[in-house]
Every structure is written in structure tokens, then in C-alpha cells.
């Protein structure tokens, strides 16, 4: 067996067997297969797809490429949560401290920015000192000690996904159902939680652009979860416009702090209460979803969730001075308003296009080695259905490069579509599978 034959098989639309998938995953993880060979195979998978058996084999091989944790000593039910990706998606950052503050252990391994979407790890690393690359023993100890740990893929958990994830990003092969399902589920299986809630995003700012594809992806991930004995629930959420108001790493941490202090935009509130209610249900604490939603909001109001976030940051060596005084975060050099010349109602705010502008400003990576600029991004001032008048500020661009900032302002003006007719807000929760 060799990699050229495997590439040719997939290039020609044929099915890969378990041995071939194992060969690729193990040899790419240990460096015997080069990035350019892996890129060719990933592109062939992107174009020709994979059947269920191939996806399951790929997921399990990726999960087995490193350690598989057993968290059963922590609690009967340990919960993990993951999003299929989005723009302005800070749901993990807001929700996981709330869940931990309710006494439900959270052990979560997150990813970096991918394509036009942001990544929780990049956002966490904009808190000075916060360590995402901790040892597995410390990850488990943290969950035992304070009930929560949020880490990156630097521990030896699903290392194959770490390499393939970065490669997919660099070669524009992110939006592929088999590659998304195997990426997410390999990480979730390796990280050891036995209950998984997935936020499957749908719309312009998601990798699944329509509900049918999101349902297909959800069913695929649920099936893999079942095979690996992990109960999995998928919540379909609307990603036609960015989530909340902030896009960019530091800017989203600041919005997270505000949410945990109770200043929470409606869309974020709906997503965290719905996903959170299922997490509480899966944990075995309470089956009543409405009561669970209330518990979530109560723990924001009584400050327990915010305090848990402080504890999390401190426990992972982050400087909590920044959390307590967000004005300490370094700001971008230029903050430029985007001003509308129209009267009417916001009809469209394409999240993918906004995400791409954020990447162009430096908040995401073009090449996998790129460093990100933590301070840059976009703060929205108007969202879909909002009324606007000529001269109103639609958004603020936070840029470190003046030219890029000006370009972003012009592009964002184009992205906001204004209608003369009143526009209804879109539904946020699109289904639960
Ligand atoms: N999140 C992941 O971890 N992987 C993907 O492929 C997409 C979103």
C-alpha cells in the first residue's frame, strides 16, 4: 500500500477501506506522509465525498491517533459541547461556565479559527496568560477541582485532526460533510466526555448552508456517537447573521464577559438556554427543559456563572485583571464607523462575508502558520430587522492597518442590505435532533 495509490483511488471516486484509511491517518500523523500528499487526498475526499463506513472508519482512526481519555472517575456523566462553526460564535465561552456553575462537569477541547469562522482556542488565547496547551493530567485535575477545563488540541488528543484541520483550512477544503463530521467526533471521542451536545449551525455563516444538509450532518454525527457509546444531541441554530454583536478574538471575549454579567443579546440568550437545557437534561440533573432554561438564566443573574468564568481563567493561568477590567485589553489602532446612506430595515447581513472581512483584518489565518491579530475585528451596531436612517452607524471596524480598515468599511457597507419594507427577525433555533 502507498499514499499515491490511495490518492488515486479517492480521486477516481472509489471507496477507501479501513486499512487504507488507517494507513493515511497514522502515516500523516507521524510525518511519513507529506502535507502536499495529504492535501491531494483531502481535496479528493472534498470532491468525491465518503460513504458512512468510510466516515466512521476515518473518525475512529483520527480519535485513536492519540490518547483516548476516560473521564468516568470524574462523574457518571461528563458533558462536552461543540459547534460546527460560525461567525461571532462565542456560545462555548458563555455557556460552559454556566453549566459548570450548576455543578455539571465540563471537559472541552476546542479548535482554532477555520476558514471564515472563529475558533474558541484563539479567543481564549487573547486573555493574557491563558494556557490552552496543558497536559492531559492537568486537564482532568482541573475538571475535578473546579468542574471545568477548556483546552486546545495541544495535548495528545486526536493529533490527526489537528494536522488535517489546519491543512483543510489552508487549502480551502473545510465545507465537507465527511471531514466536518470526522473532525468534530474524533475530538469528542478522544476528549472522553460520555454526553455530547452539538450546535449544528445553518446559514450563510455556517459550513452547512441549508437545513437539509445540517440534518444530514447531524444524523451522521449522532450515528458515530452511538457507535462510540456517546449519547449525542444536535441543536440546529441559525447562522444567517453573526451571533451577538462582536466578531474577532478579544472583542468576543469582551462580549462574553458582558453576557456573563447579564447584558446578553437575544440570539445568544436563546441559543445558550436551548443548548444548555439539553446539556442539563443529558447530565441526568433534570428532564424539564423549561426549568433548565430558568436555571441557566438564574446563574447568570446571581453571578455564579461569571465567578466560574473567573475561576476557569485563573485556573488556566489567565490574568483575571483583564476579565474584571476589560478596558485593559489592548485595542486595535483604528476604530472606524460604517455609516449607512439608506433609510429602511436591515434585510440581510451575510455572516460568511463578515467572517471573511474579519479574517482579512487579521483575526483569522490565510496560511496555517499565520499569527492572528487578537485585537482586530468588527462590532455590529445593527442586525437583521433593525430600523436604520441615513447617517446611522451600522458597525465599527477595529483595524491595525489603516488601509485594510478602510477597505473593510467599504465592504461592510455593501454587505448590509437595507429594505424599505419592515423585516421580521429570523428564527434562531431551527430544530433538535
Ligand atoms: N469544528 C471542527 O472541530 N471541525 C470542523 O471541521 C468544523 C468545525
mmCIF file of C-alpha atoms and ligand atoms in Angstrom, residues 82-85 111 114 161 165 168 174 179-181 183-184 187 207, ligand 1:
data_model
loop_
_atom_site.group_PDB
_atom_site.id
_atom_site.type_symbol
_atom_site.label_atom_id
_atom_site.label_comp_id
_atom_site.label_asym_id
_atom_site.label_seq_id
_atom_site.Cartn_x
_atom_site.Cartn_y
_atom_site.Cartn_z
ATOM 1 C CA UNK A 82 -19.102 21.643 20.157
ATOM 2 C CA UNK A 83 -20.212 23.912 17.353
ATOM 3 C CA UNK A 84 -19.862 23.136 13.668
ATOM 4 C CA UNK A 85 -18.578 26.685 13.353
ATOM 5 C CA UNK A 111 -10.380 24.287 17.912
ATOM 6 C CA UNK A 114 -11.209 27.625 10.498
ATOM 7 C CA UNK A 161 -7.447 16.046 13.440
ATOM 8 C CA UNK A 165 -7.883 20.656 10.407
ATOM 9 C CA UNK A 168 -8.120 21.877 5.325
ATOM 10 C CA UNK A 174 -13.417 22.999 5.096
ATOM 11 C CA UNK A 179 -14.440 15.989 7.005
ATOM 12 C CA UNK A 180 -16.516 18.060 9.447
ATOM 13 C CA UNK A 181 -18.198 15.016 11.000
ATOM 14 C CA UNK A 183 -13.102 16.223 12.753
ATOM 15 C CA UNK A 184 -15.671 17.007 15.412
ATOM 16 C CA UNK A 187 -12.084 15.162 19.071
ATOM 17 C CA UNK A 207 -20.489 25.415 6.679
HETATM 18 N N1 LIG B 1 -15.341 22.318 14.011
HETATM 19 C C1 LIG B 1 -14.408 21.324 13.997
HETATM 20 O O1 LIG B 1 -13.853 20.959 15.020
HETATM 21 N N2 LIG B 1 -14.123 20.754 12.826
HETATM 22 C C2 LIG B 1 -14.697 21.115 11.685
HETATM 23 O O2 LIG B 1 -14.404 20.542 10.681
HETATM 24 C C3 LIG B 1 -15.669 22.149 11.698
HETATM 25 C C4 LIG B 1 -15.967 22.740 12.889
#
